[in-house]
Short mmCIF file of C-alpha atoms in Angstrom, two decimals:
data_model
loop_
_atom_site.label_atom_id
_atom_site.label_comp_id
_atom_site.label_asym_id
_atom_site.label_seq_id
_atom_site.Cartn_x
_atom_site.Cartn_y
_atom_site.Cartn_z
CA GLY A 20 0.00 0.00 0.00
CA GLY A 21 3.05 2.26 -0.10
CA TYR A 22 6.02 2.98 -2.32
CA PHE A 23 8.75 1.88 0.08
CA SER A 24 7.18 -1.55 0.34
CA ASP A 25 8.09 -2.02 -3.30
CA ASN A 26 11.77 -1.98 -2.28
CA PHE A 27 11.45 -5.53 -0.95
CA ARG A 28 10.24 -6.57 -4.39
CA GLU A 29 12.98 -4.73 -6.25
CA CYS A 30 15.65 -6.11 -3.90
CA ALA A 31 14.44 -9.66 -4.53
CA LYS A 32 14.43 -9.08 -8.28
CA ALA A 33 18.00 -7.79 -8.13
CA TYR A 34 19.05 -11.16 -6.71
CA GLY A 35 17.05 -13.13 -9.26
CA ILE A 36 14.47 -14.37 -6.74
CA GLU A 37 11.02 -15.39 -7.96
CA ILE A 38 8.35 -13.41 -6.16
CA ASP A 39 4.60 -13.10 -5.73
CA GLU A 40 3.03 -9.90 -4.48
CA ILE A 41 -0.01 -9.30 -2.32
CA LYS A 42 -1.17 -5.75 -2.88
CA ALA A 43 -3.14 -3.54 -0.53
CA SER A 44 -6.51 -2.30 -1.72
CA CYS A 45 -5.06 1.10 -2.58
CA ILE A 46 -2.21 3.47 -1.85
CA GLY A 47 -2.44 4.30 1.85
CA ASP A 48 -3.95 0.97 2.90
CA VAL A 49 -2.12 -2.14 4.14
CA VAL A 50 -2.20 -5.84 3.34
CA THR A 51 -4.47 -7.62 5.82
CA PRO A 52 -4.12 -11.03 7.48
CA LYS A 53 -7.23 -12.10 5.55
CA GLN A 54 -5.49 -11.38 2.24
CA LEU A 55 -2.49 -13.48 3.27
CA GLU A 56 -4.81 -16.25 4.48
CA GLU A 57 -6.57 -16.31 1.11
CA TYR A 58 -3.24 -16.48 -0.72
CA LEU A 59 -1.77 -19.26 1.42
CA SER A 60 -5.02 -21.24 1.35
CA ASN A 61 -5.05 -21.29 -2.44
CA LYS A 62 -3.54 -24.61 -3.51
CA ASP A 63 -2.49 -23.09 -6.84
CA ASN A 64 -0.08 -20.77 -5.04
CA PRO A 65 3.33 -22.10 -4.00
CA LYS A 66 4.27 -21.95 -0.33
CA PRO A 67 6.81 -19.10 -0.07
CA LYS A 68 10.24 -19.61 1.43
CA LEU A 69 10.25 -16.03 2.70
CA ILE A 70 7.41 -13.64 3.48
CA CYS A 71 8.50 -9.98 3.56
CA ILE A 72 6.53 -7.36 5.47
CA THR A 73 7.06 -3.61 5.74
CA HIS A 74 5.89 -2.64 9.23
CA VAL A 75 5.41 1.07 8.57
CA ASP A 76 5.66 2.39 5.03
CA THR A 77 7.21 5.85 5.32
CA SER A 78 5.70 7.13 2.08
CA VAL A 79 2.08 6.70 3.24
CA ALA A 80 2.50 6.49 7.05
CA ALA A 81 0.50 3.26 7.24
CA CYS A 82 1.20 0.57 9.85
CA THR A 83 0.80 -3.12 8.97
CA ASP A 84 -0.55 -5.76 11.36
CA VAL A 85 2.69 -7.73 11.61
CA ALA A 86 1.41 -9.91 14.46
CA GLY A 87 -1.66 -10.90 12.49
CA LEU A 88 0.26 -11.64 9.29
CA SER A 89 2.86 -13.70 11.10
CA LYS A 90 0.16 -15.69 12.88
CA VAL A 91 -1.45 -16.62 9.55
CA CYS A 92 1.95 -17.59 8.19
CA ARG A 93 2.69 -19.86 11.15
CA GLU A 94 -0.71 -21.55 10.81
CA LEU A 95 -0.81 -22.06 7.04
CA SER A 96 2.83 -22.06 5.97
CA PRO A 97 4.97 -22.91 9.02
CA GLY A 98 8.02 -23.62 6.88
CA SER A 99 8.15 -20.06 5.59
CA PHE A 100 10.47 -17.48 7.10
CA VAL A 101 9.06 -14.07 8.04
CA ALA A 102 11.14 -10.93 7.52
CA VAL A 103 10.11 -7.47 8.72
CA ASP A 104 11.36 -4.07 7.57
CA GLY A 105 11.18 -1.97 10.74
CA VAL A 106 13.12 1.12 9.65
CA CYS A 107 10.18 3.46 10.28
CA SER A 108 8.61 1.56 13.17
CA PHE A 109 11.05 0.06 15.67
CA ALA A 110 11.28 1.96 18.96
CA GLY A 111 8.00 3.70 18.15
CA GLU A 112 5.52 0.91 17.36
CA GLU A 113 4.81 -2.30 19.24
CA PHE A 114 6.97 -5.14 17.91
CA ARG A 115 7.57 -8.51 19.56
CA PHE A 116 10.17 -10.54 17.70
CA SER A 117 9.96 -13.87 19.55
CA GLU A 118 6.31 -13.72 20.61
CA TRP A 119 5.13 -13.05 17.06
CA GLY A 120 7.41 -15.69 15.52
CA ILE A 121 9.51 -13.37 13.39
CA ASP A 122 12.66 -14.79 11.77
CA ILE A 123 14.45 -11.69 10.51
CA CYS A 124 13.92 -8.04 11.33
CA MET A 125 15.86 -5.06 10.05
CA THR A 126 15.96 -1.44 11.06
CA ALA A 127 18.29 1.52 10.97
CA SER A 128 19.79 3.92 13.47
CA GLN A 129 17.75 6.96 12.48
CA LYS A 130 14.08 7.76 13.06
CA ALA A 131 12.65 6.51 16.38
CA PHE A 132 16.08 5.49 17.70
CA GLY A 133 17.17 9.11 17.41
CA THR A 134 20.66 8.36 16.14
CA PRO A 135 22.31 9.71 12.95
CA PRO A 136 21.72 7.48 9.92
CA GLY A 137 24.31 4.98 8.83
CA LEU A 138 23.81 1.78 10.83
CA CYS A 139 21.76 -1.30 10.06
CA MET A 140 20.50 -3.37 12.99
CA MET A 141 19.17 -6.88 12.55
CA GLY A 142 17.49 -9.57 14.60
CA VAL A 143 17.70 -13.16 13.35
CA SER A 144 15.95 -16.18 14.83
CA LYS A 145 17.79 -19.39 15.72
CA ARG A 146 15.77 -21.14 13.04
CA ALA A 147 16.95 -18.71 10.36
CA ILE A 148 20.59 -18.92 11.52
CA ASN A 149 20.43 -22.70 11.48
CA TYR A 150 19.09 -22.58 7.92
CA MET A 151 21.86 -20.27 6.75
CA GLU A 152 24.60 -22.26 8.47
CA ASN A 153 23.44 -25.80 7.70
CA GLU A 154 20.71 -25.92 5.07
CA ARG A 155 21.29 -23.14 2.57
CA LYS A 156 22.57 -24.58 -0.70
CA ASN A 157 23.47 -21.44 -2.64
CA PRO A 158 26.24 -19.10 -1.41
CA ILE A 159 25.23 -15.68 -0.11
CA ARG A 160 25.90 -13.23 -2.92
CA SER A 161 27.42 -10.52 -0.81
CA TRP A 162 30.72 -9.98 0.95
CA TYR A 163 30.35 -7.25 3.56
CA ALA A 164 26.61 -7.84 3.99
CA ASN A 165 27.06 -11.57 4.48
CA LEU A 166 25.75 -12.40 7.94
CA MET A 167 27.83 -15.58 8.00
CA ARG A 168 30.97 -13.41 8.00
CA TRP A 169 29.70 -11.22 10.83
CA LEU A 170 28.26 -13.97 13.01
CA PRO A 171 31.67 -15.30 14.18
CA ILE A 172 32.68 -11.75 15.08
CA MET A 173 29.57 -11.22 17.20
CA ARG A 174 29.99 -14.60 18.88
CA ALA A 175 33.62 -13.80 19.67
CA TYR A 176 32.72 -10.44 21.22
CA ARG A 177 29.99 -12.04 23.32
CA ALA A 178 32.72 -14.37 24.61
CA ARG A 179 34.88 -11.28 25.31
CA LYS A 180 37.37 -12.27 22.61
CA VAL A 181 38.82 -9.90 20.05
CA SER A 182 37.91 -10.72 16.46
CA TYR A 183 37.89 -8.81 13.18
CA PHE A 184 36.23 -8.91 9.77
CA SER A 185 35.70 -5.27 8.77
CA THR A 186 35.82 -1.94 10.57
CA PRO A 187 32.30 -0.82 11.56
CA ASN A 188 31.24 2.77 12.12
CA VAL A 189 32.31 2.89 15.77
CA ASN A 190 31.23 6.52 16.26
CA LEU A 191 27.65 5.70 15.31
CA ILE A 192 27.69 2.57 17.44
CA ILE A 193 28.63 4.69 20.47
CA ALA A 194 25.81 7.12 19.63
CA LEU A 195 23.33 4.27 19.19
CA ASN A 196 24.38 2.77 22.50
CA GLU A 197 23.59 6.05 24.23
CA ALA A 198 20.23 6.33 22.45
CA GLU A 199 19.30 2.79 23.44
CA LYS A 200 20.25 3.53 27.06
CA GLN A 201 17.78 6.42 27.03
CA ILE A 202 15.06 4.14 25.62
CA VAL A 203 15.75 1.48 28.27
CA ASP A 204 15.78 4.09 31.05
CA GLU A 205 12.38 5.42 29.97
CA GLY A 206 11.04 1.91 29.37
CA ILE A 207 10.15 0.66 25.89
CA ASP A 208 6.42 0.47 26.71
CA ASN A 209 6.53 4.09 27.89
CA VAL A 210 8.39 5.12 24.74
CA ILE A 211 5.78 3.51 22.51
CA LYS A 212 2.98 5.06 24.57
CA ARG A 213 4.61 8.48 24.19
CA HIS A 214 4.84 8.07 20.41
CA ASP A 215 1.19 7.02 20.32
CA GLU A 216 0.03 9.98 22.39
CA PHE A 217 2.06 12.53 20.42
CA SER A 218 0.86 11.00 17.15
CA ARG A 219 -2.79 11.20 18.19
CA CYS A 220 -2.33 14.80 19.32
CA PHE A 221 -0.75 15.82 16.02
CA LYS A 222 -3.35 13.98 13.92
CA ASN A 223 -6.20 15.52 15.89
CA SER A 224 -4.67 18.95 15.31
CA MET A 225 -4.47 18.31 11.57
CA LYS A 226 -8.10 17.13 11.53
CA SER A 227 -9.20 20.25 13.43
CA ILE A 228 -8.03 22.47 10.57
CA GLY A 229 -9.66 20.28 7.94
CA LEU A 230 -6.68 18.26 6.74
CA SER A 231 -6.71 14.55 5.94
CA PHE A 232 -4.12 11.80 5.68
CA VAL A 233 -2.65 9.51 3.05
CA ALA A 234 -3.30 6.46 5.26
CA VAL A 235 -6.89 5.58 4.44
CA ARG A 236 -8.26 4.53 7.84
CA GLU A 237 -7.54 5.04 11.49
CA GLY A 238 -6.85 1.33 12.05
CA CYS A 239 -3.65 1.56 10.01
CA TYR A 240 -2.37 4.98 11.15
CA ALA A 241 1.28 4.81 12.18
CA ASN A 242 2.61 6.29 15.42
CA THR A 243 6.02 7.19 14.09
CA ILE A 244 5.02 9.26 11.08
CA THR A 245 1.99 11.09 9.71
CA ALA A 246 1.53 11.76 5.99
CA VAL A 247 -0.77 14.78 5.59
CA LYS A 248 -2.41 15.50 2.26
CA PHE A 249 -2.05 18.94 0.77
CA PRO A 250 -5.38 20.82 0.85
CA GLN A 251 -7.29 20.89 -2.42
CA GLY A 252 -6.06 23.66 -4.67
CA ILE A 253 -2.75 24.08 -2.84
CA ASP A 254 0.50 23.61 -4.75
CA GLY A 255 2.77 21.46 -2.58
CA LYS A 256 6.05 22.96 -3.78
CA GLN A 257 4.83 26.51 -3.20
CA LEU A 258 3.58 25.63 0.28
CA LEU A 259 6.88 24.01 1.30
CA THR A 260 8.79 27.00 -0.06
CA ALA A 261 6.63 29.38 1.98
CA ILE A 262 7.17 27.29 5.11
CA LYS A 263 10.92 27.34 4.56
CA GLU A 264 10.88 31.12 4.15
CA LYS A 265 9.38 31.37 7.63
CA ASN A 266 12.49 29.58 8.96
CA VAL A 267 10.66 26.35 9.72
CA ILE A 268 13.11 23.47 9.44
CA PHE A 269 11.83 20.28 7.87
#
């Protein structure tokens, strides 16, 4: 239902992976668990090896029901892996990796984490690691982004042993560590509640002056971002230029 969700598709195509798409009803809506259930229940459709979900699509500010989609996947296609793009959601939307049965999640250091951009953070289930280490038949077509090259490094550091593969961005890691300390100190549930309350306040303010949103219904509004439609008859470029001239930073 958004343009950034298409990046999963384009990434898969770049690696020569065969894909099927489940589309939302329109731009600004999200794929529902019922749609996934209908797809997986159709015997003519192959069971996917990997199901990719964008939690919050930045371009339309719509939040997908990851828990519901993963539940359907576990019931109807338990052999499939579930991957979640959480760049615009993690640390601002509810997300439960183990409880929801997610296999791979990815996010970045910016947005709700409040750290400068430049770092990728990943969570990988034991099941997915076991597959990559013992069952994967084709080599991973990447060098620096090959998790199998980074996994020994992470295991060594957990054992308090020095190990090396490639120099990471240590400055950003230090910044991220501080940001995560602040999140832990406040409490992740409190952080998510704060994002929810601020989001509702902002959306209500936009509604009060007659504006509407790209996300088509309240049930899929995101906490971490709000996409407001330009009023009818207003040129977007002219409006943004006028805002900038009033020294509003955006």
